[in-house]
Backbone as JSON, one array per atom type, in Angstrom:
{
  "sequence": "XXXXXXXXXXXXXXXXXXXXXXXXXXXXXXXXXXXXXXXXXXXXXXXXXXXXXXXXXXXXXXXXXXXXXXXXXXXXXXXXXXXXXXXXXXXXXXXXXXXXXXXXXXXXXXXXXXXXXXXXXXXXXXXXXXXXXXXXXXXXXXXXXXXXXXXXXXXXXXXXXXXXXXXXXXXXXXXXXXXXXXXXXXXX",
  "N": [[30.07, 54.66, -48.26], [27.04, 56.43, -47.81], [24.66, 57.54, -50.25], [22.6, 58.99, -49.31], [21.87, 60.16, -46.07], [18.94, 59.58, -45.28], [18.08, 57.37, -45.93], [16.86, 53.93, -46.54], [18.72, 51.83, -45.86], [21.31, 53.36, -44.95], [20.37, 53.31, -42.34], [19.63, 50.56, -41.35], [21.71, 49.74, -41.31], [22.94, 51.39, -39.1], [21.76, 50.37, -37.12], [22.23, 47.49, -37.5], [24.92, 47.75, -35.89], [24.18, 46.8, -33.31], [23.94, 44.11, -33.17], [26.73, 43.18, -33.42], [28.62, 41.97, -32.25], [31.39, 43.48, -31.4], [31.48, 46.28, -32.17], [28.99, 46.53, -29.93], [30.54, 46.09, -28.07], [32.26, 48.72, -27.77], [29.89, 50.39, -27.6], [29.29, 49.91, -24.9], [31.58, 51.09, -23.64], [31.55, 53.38, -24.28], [29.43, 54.43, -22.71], [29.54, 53.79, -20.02], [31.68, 55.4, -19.99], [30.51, 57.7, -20.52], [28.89, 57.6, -18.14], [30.3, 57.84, -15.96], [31.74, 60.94, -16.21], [29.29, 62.23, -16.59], [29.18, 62.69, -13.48], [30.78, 64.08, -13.71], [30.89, 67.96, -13.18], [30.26, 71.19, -13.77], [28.85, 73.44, -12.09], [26.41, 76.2, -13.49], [24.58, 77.57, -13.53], [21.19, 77.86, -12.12], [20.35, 74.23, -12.75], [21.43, 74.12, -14.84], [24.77, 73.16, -16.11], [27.92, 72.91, -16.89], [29.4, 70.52, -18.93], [31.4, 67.55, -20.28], [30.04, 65.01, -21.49], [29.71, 65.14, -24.06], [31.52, 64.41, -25.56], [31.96, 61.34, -25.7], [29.69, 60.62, -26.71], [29.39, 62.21, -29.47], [32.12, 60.59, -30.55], [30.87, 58.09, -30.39], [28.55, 58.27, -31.6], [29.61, 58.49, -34.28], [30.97, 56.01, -34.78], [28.94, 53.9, -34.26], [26.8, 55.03, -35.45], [23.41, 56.55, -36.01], [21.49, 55.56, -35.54], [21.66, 53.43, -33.53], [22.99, 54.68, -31.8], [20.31, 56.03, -30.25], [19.78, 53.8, -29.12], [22.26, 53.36, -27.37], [21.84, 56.34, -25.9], [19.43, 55.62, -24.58], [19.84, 53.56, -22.85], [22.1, 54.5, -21.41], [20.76, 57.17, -20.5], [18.94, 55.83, -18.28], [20.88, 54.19, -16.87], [22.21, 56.58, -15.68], [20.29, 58.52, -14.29], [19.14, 56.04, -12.57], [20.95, 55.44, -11.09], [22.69, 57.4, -10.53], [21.18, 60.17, -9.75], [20.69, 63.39, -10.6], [18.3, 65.03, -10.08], [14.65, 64.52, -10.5], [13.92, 61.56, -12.22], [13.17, 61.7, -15.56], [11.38, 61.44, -18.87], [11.81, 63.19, -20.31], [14.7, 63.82, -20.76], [15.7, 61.76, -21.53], [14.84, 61.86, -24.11], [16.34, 64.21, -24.71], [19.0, 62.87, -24.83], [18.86, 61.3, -26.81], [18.06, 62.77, -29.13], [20.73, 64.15, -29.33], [22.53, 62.09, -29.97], [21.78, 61.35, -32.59], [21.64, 63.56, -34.33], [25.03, 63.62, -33.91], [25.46, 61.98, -35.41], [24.14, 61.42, -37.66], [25.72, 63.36, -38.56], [28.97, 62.3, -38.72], [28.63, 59.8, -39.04], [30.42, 57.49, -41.13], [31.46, 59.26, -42.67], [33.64, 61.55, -43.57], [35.28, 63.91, -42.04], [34.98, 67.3, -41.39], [35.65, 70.65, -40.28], [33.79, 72.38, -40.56], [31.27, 70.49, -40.64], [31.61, 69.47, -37.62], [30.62, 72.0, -36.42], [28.57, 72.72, -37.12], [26.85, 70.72, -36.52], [27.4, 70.24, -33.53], [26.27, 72.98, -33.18], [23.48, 72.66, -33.24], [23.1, 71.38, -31.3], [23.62, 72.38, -29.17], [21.93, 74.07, -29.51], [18.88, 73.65, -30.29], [18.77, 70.68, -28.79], [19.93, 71.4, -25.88], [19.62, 74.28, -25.43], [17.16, 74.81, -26.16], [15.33, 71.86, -25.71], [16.22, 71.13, -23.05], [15.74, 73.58, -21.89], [12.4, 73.6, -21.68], [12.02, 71.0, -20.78], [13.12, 71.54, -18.11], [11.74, 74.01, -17.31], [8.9, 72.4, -17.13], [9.5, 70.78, -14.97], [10.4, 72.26, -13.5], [8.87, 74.75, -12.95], [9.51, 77.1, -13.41], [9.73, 80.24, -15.56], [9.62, 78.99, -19.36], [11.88, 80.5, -20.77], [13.57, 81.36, -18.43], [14.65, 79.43, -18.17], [15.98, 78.9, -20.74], [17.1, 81.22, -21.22], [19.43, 81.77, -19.8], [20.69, 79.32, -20.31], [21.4, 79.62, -23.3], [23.03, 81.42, -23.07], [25.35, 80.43, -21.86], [25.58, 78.12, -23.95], [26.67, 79.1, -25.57], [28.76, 80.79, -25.66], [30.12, 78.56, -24.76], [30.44, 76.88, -27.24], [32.25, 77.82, -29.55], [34.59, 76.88, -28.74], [34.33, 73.97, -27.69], [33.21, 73.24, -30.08], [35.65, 73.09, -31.29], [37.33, 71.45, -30.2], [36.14, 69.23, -30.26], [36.65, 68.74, -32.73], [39.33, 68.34, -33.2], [39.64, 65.85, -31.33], [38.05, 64.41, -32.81], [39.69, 64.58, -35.36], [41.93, 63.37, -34.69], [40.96, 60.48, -33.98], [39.59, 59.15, -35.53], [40.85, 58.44, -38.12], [42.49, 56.59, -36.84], [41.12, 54.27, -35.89], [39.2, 53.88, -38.45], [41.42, 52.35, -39.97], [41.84, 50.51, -38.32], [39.96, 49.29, -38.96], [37.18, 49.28, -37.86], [35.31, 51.42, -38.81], [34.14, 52.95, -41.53], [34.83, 55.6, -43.76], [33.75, 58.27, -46.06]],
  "CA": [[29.41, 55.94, -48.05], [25.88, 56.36, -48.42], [24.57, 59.06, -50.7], [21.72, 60.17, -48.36], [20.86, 59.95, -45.04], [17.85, 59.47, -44.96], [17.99, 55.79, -46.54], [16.88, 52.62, -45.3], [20.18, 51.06, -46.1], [22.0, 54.02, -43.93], [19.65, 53.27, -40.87], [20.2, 49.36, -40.91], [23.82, 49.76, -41.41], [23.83, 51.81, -38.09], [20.91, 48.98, -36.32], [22.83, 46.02, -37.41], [25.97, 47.5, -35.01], [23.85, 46.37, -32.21], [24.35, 42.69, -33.12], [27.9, 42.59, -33.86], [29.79, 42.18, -30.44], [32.58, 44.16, -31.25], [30.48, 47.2, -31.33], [28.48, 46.02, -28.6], [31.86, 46.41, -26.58], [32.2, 49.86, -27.96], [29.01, 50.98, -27.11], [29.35, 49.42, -23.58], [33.12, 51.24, -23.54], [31.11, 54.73, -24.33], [28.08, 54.52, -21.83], [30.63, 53.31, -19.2], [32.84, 56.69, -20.27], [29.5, 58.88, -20.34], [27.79, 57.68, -17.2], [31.35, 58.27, -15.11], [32.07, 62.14, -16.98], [28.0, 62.42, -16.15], [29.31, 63.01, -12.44], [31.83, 65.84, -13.63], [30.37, 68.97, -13.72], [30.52, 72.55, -13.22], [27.48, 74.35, -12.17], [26.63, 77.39, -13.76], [23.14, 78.29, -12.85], [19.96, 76.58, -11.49], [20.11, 73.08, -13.27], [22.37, 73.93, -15.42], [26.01, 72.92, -16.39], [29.11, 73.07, -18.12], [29.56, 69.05, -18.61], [31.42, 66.7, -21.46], [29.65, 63.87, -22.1], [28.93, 65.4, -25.87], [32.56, 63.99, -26.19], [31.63, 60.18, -26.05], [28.26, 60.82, -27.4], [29.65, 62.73, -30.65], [32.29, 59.8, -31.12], [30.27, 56.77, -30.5], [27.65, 58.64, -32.81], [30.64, 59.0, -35.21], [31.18, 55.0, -34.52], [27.93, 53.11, -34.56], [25.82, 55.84, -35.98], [22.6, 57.37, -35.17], [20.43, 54.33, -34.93], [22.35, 52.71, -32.77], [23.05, 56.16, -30.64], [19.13, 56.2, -29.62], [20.01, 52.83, -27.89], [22.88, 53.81, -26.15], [20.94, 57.2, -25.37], [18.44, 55.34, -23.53], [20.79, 52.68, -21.54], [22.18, 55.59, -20.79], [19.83, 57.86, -19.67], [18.34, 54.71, -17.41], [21.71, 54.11, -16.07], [22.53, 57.56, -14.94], [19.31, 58.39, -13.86], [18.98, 55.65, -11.52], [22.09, 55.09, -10.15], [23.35, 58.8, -9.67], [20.26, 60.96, -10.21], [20.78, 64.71, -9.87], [17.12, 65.69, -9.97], [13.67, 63.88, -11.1], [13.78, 61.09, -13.6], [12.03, 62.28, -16.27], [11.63, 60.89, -19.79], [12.55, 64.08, -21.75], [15.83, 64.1, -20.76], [16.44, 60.91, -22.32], [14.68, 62.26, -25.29], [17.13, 64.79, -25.16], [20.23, 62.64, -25.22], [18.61, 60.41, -28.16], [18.38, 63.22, -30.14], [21.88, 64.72, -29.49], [23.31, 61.02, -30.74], [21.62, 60.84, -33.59], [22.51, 64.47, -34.6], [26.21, 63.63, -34.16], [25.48, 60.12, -36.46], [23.26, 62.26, -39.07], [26.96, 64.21, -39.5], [30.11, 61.97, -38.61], [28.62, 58.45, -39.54], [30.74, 57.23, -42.07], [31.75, 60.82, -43.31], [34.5, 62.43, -43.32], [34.98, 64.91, -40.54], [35.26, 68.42, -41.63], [35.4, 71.13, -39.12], [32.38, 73.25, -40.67], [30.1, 69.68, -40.08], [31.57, 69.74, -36.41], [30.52, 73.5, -35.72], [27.17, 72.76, -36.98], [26.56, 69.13, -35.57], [27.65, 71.05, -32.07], [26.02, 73.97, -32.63], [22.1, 71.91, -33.11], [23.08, 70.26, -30.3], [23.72, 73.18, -28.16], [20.94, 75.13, -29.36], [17.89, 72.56, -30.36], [18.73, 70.16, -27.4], [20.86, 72.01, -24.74], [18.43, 75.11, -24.88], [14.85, 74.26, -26.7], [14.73, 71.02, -25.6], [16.86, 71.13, -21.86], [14.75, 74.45, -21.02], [11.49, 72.91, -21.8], [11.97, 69.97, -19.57], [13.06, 72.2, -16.85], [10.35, 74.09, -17.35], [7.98, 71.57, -17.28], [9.95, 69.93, -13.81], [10.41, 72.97, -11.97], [7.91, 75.47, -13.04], [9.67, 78.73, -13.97], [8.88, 79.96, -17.52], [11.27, 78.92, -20.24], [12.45, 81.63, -20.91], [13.91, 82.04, -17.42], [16.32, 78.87, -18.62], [16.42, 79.34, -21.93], [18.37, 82.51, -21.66], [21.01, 81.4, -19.0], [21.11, 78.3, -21.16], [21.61, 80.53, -24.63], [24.32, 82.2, -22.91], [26.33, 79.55, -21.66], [25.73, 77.18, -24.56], [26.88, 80.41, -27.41], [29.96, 80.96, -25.07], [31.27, 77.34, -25.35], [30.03, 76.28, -29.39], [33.65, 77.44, -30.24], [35.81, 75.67, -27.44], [33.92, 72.53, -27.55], [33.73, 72.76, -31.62], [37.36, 72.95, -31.73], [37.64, 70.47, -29.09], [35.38, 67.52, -30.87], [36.84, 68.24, -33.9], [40.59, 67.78, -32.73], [39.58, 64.69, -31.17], [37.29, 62.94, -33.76], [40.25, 63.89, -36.4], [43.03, 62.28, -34.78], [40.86, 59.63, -33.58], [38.74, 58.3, -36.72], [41.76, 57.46, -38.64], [43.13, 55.29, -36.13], [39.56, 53.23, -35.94], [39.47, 53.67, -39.63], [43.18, 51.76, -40.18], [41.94, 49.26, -37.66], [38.28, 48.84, -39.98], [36.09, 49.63, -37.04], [34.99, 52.31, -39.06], [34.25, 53.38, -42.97], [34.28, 56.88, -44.37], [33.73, 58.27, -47.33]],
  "C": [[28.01, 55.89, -48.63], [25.7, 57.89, -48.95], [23.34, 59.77, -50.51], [21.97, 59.51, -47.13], [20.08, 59.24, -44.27], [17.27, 58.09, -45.18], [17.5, 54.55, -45.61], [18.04, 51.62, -44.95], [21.29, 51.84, -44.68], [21.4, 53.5, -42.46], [19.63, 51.7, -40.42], [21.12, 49.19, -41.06], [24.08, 50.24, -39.93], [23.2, 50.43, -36.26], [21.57, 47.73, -36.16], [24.46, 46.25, -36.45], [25.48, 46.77, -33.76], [23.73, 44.73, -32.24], [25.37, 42.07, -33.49], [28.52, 43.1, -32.45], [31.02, 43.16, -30.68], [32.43, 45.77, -31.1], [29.4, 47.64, -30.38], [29.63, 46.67, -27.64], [32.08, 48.06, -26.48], [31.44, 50.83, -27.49], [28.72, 50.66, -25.25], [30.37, 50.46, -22.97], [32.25, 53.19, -23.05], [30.14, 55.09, -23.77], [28.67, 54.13, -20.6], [30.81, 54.77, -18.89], [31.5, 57.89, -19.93], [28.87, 58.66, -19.13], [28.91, 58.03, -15.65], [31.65, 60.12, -15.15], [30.29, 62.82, -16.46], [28.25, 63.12, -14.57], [30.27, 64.05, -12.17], [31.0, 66.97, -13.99], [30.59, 70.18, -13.18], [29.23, 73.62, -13.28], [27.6, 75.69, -12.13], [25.65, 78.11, -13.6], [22.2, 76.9, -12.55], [19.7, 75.37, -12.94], [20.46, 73.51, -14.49], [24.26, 74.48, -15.29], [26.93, 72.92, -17.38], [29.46, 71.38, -17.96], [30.6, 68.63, -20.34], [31.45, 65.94, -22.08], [29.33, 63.93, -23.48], [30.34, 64.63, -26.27], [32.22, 62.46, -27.01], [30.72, 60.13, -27.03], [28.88, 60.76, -28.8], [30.47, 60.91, -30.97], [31.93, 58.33, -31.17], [28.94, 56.68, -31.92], [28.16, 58.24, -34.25], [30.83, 56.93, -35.78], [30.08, 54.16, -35.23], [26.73, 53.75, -34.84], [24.45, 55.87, -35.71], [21.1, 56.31, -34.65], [20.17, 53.76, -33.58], [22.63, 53.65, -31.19], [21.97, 55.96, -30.03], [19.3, 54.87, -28.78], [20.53, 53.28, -26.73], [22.5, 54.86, -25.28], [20.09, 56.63, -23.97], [18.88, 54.56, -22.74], [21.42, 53.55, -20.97], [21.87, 56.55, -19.66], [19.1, 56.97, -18.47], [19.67, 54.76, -16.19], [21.63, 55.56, -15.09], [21.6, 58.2, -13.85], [18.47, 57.8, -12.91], [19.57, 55.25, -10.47], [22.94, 56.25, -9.9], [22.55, 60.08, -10.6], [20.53, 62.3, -9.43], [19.42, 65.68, -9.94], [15.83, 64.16, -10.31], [14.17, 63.06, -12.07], [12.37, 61.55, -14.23], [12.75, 62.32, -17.62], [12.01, 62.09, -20.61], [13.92, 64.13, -22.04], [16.66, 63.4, -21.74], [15.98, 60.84, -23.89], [15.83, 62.66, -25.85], [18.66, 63.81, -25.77], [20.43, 61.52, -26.65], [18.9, 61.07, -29.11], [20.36, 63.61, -30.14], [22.67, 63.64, -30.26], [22.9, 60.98, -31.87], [21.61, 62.18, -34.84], [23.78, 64.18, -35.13], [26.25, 62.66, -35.26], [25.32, 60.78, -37.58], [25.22, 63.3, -39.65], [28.35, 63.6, -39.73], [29.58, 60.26, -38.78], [28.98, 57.96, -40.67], [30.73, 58.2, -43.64], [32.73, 61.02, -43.27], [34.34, 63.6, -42.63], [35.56, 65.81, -40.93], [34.68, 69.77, -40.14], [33.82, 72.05, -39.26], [31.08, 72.22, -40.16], [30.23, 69.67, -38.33], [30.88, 70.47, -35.78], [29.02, 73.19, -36.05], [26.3, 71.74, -36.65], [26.54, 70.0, -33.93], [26.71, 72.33, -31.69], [23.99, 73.9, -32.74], [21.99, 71.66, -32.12], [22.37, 70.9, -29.11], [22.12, 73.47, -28.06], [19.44, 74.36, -29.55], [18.05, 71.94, -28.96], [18.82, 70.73, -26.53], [19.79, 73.2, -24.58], [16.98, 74.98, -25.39], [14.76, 73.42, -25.66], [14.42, 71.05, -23.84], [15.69, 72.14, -21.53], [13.09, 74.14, -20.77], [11.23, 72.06, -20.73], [12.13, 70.55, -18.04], [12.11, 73.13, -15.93], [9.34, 73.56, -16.87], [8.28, 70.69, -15.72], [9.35, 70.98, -12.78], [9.53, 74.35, -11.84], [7.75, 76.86, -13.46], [9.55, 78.55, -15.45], [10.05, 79.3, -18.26], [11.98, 79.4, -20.69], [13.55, 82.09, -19.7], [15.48, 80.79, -17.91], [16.63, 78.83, -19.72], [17.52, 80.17, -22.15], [19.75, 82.33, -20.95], [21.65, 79.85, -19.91], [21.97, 78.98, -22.48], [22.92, 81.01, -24.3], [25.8, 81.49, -22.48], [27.01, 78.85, -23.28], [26.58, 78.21, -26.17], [28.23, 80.57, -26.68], [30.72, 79.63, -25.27], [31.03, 77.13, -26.36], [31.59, 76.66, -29.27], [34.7, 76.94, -29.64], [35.39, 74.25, -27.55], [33.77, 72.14, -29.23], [35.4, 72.02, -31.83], [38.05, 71.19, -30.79], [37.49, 68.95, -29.75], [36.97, 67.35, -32.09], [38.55, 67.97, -34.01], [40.29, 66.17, -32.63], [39.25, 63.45, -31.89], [38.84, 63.12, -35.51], [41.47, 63.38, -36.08], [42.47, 60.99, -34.13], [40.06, 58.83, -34.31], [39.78, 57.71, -37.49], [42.41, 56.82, -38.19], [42.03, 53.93, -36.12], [39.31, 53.15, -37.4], [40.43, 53.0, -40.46], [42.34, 50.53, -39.66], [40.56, 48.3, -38.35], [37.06, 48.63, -39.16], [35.19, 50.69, -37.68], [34.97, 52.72, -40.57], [34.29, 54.63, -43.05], [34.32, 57.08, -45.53], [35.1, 58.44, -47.68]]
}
């Protein structure tokens, strides 16, 4: 366990997963899982969705932590983007999904997973990425103010925070101590 953050030790601990093949496979396993789940969706207004790729995201974050996330982010965002593009490529997006990984890393990288860090890992995500960032870019694509997606964003993204909290945090706690047993994984 590191006892910040913000360390240089924490941030090549999550860099050096990208040269150990076994999280290589992992991160292959979870950009695979997100760029398939990328093509589920449920549209709820203009260019935007109810989607849940935050699943993988959160536990690959949770995995090979937030360094390592801004990789997969951007193989990611490349993949999806060019091989089943549902609008413009356009680099914010894959801003966006850098930050959202390295969010989930900054809270479940070699932590212990409490449901209050869930709700507020999820609820940055929503509201920083999903509406700042997401309306911005849309903004900026398609020309209405931001405000016009902001607010259909705000309203979606405040309606799921406690279904999709509850949701992660089910998943990441019966599924860290199995990867934790097997030593894929440290926590405090």
């Amino acid at each position: 366990m590191f006892s910040a953050v913000f360390t240089k030790e924490y941030w090549a601990s999550s860099f050096a997963k990208l040269k150990d093949t076994r999280y290589l496979a992992i991160m292959g396993l979870m950009i695979a899982l997100k760029f398939l789940l990328n093509n589920f969706r449920i549209p709820v207004a203009e260019n935007l969705n109810i989607m849940i790729t935050f699943i993988p995201t959160a536990v690959e974050a949770a995995v090979i932590g937030p360094g390592a996330a801004i990789v997969s982010a951007v193989i990611t965002d490349l993949l999806t983007g060019f091989l089943t593009p549902y609008g413009p490529f356009f680099p914010g997006y894959m801003l966006s999904k850098a930050a959202g990984g390295v969010i989930f890393g900054l809270f479940f990288y070699r932590r212990k997973v409490r449901f209050i860090d869930v709700l507020i890992a999820k609820a940055l995500v929503n509201y920083i990425v999903n509406v700042g960032m997401g309306s911005l870019w849309n903004s900026i694509l398609y020309g209405k103010a931001f405000v016009v997606y902001a607010s259909t964003s705000l309203v979606k993204n405040t309606i799921l925070l406690p279904f999709e909290a509850i949701l992660l945090y089910a998943l990441l706690r019966s599924l860290l101590p199995v990867l934790e047993r097997r030593g894929i994984i440290k926590t405090a």
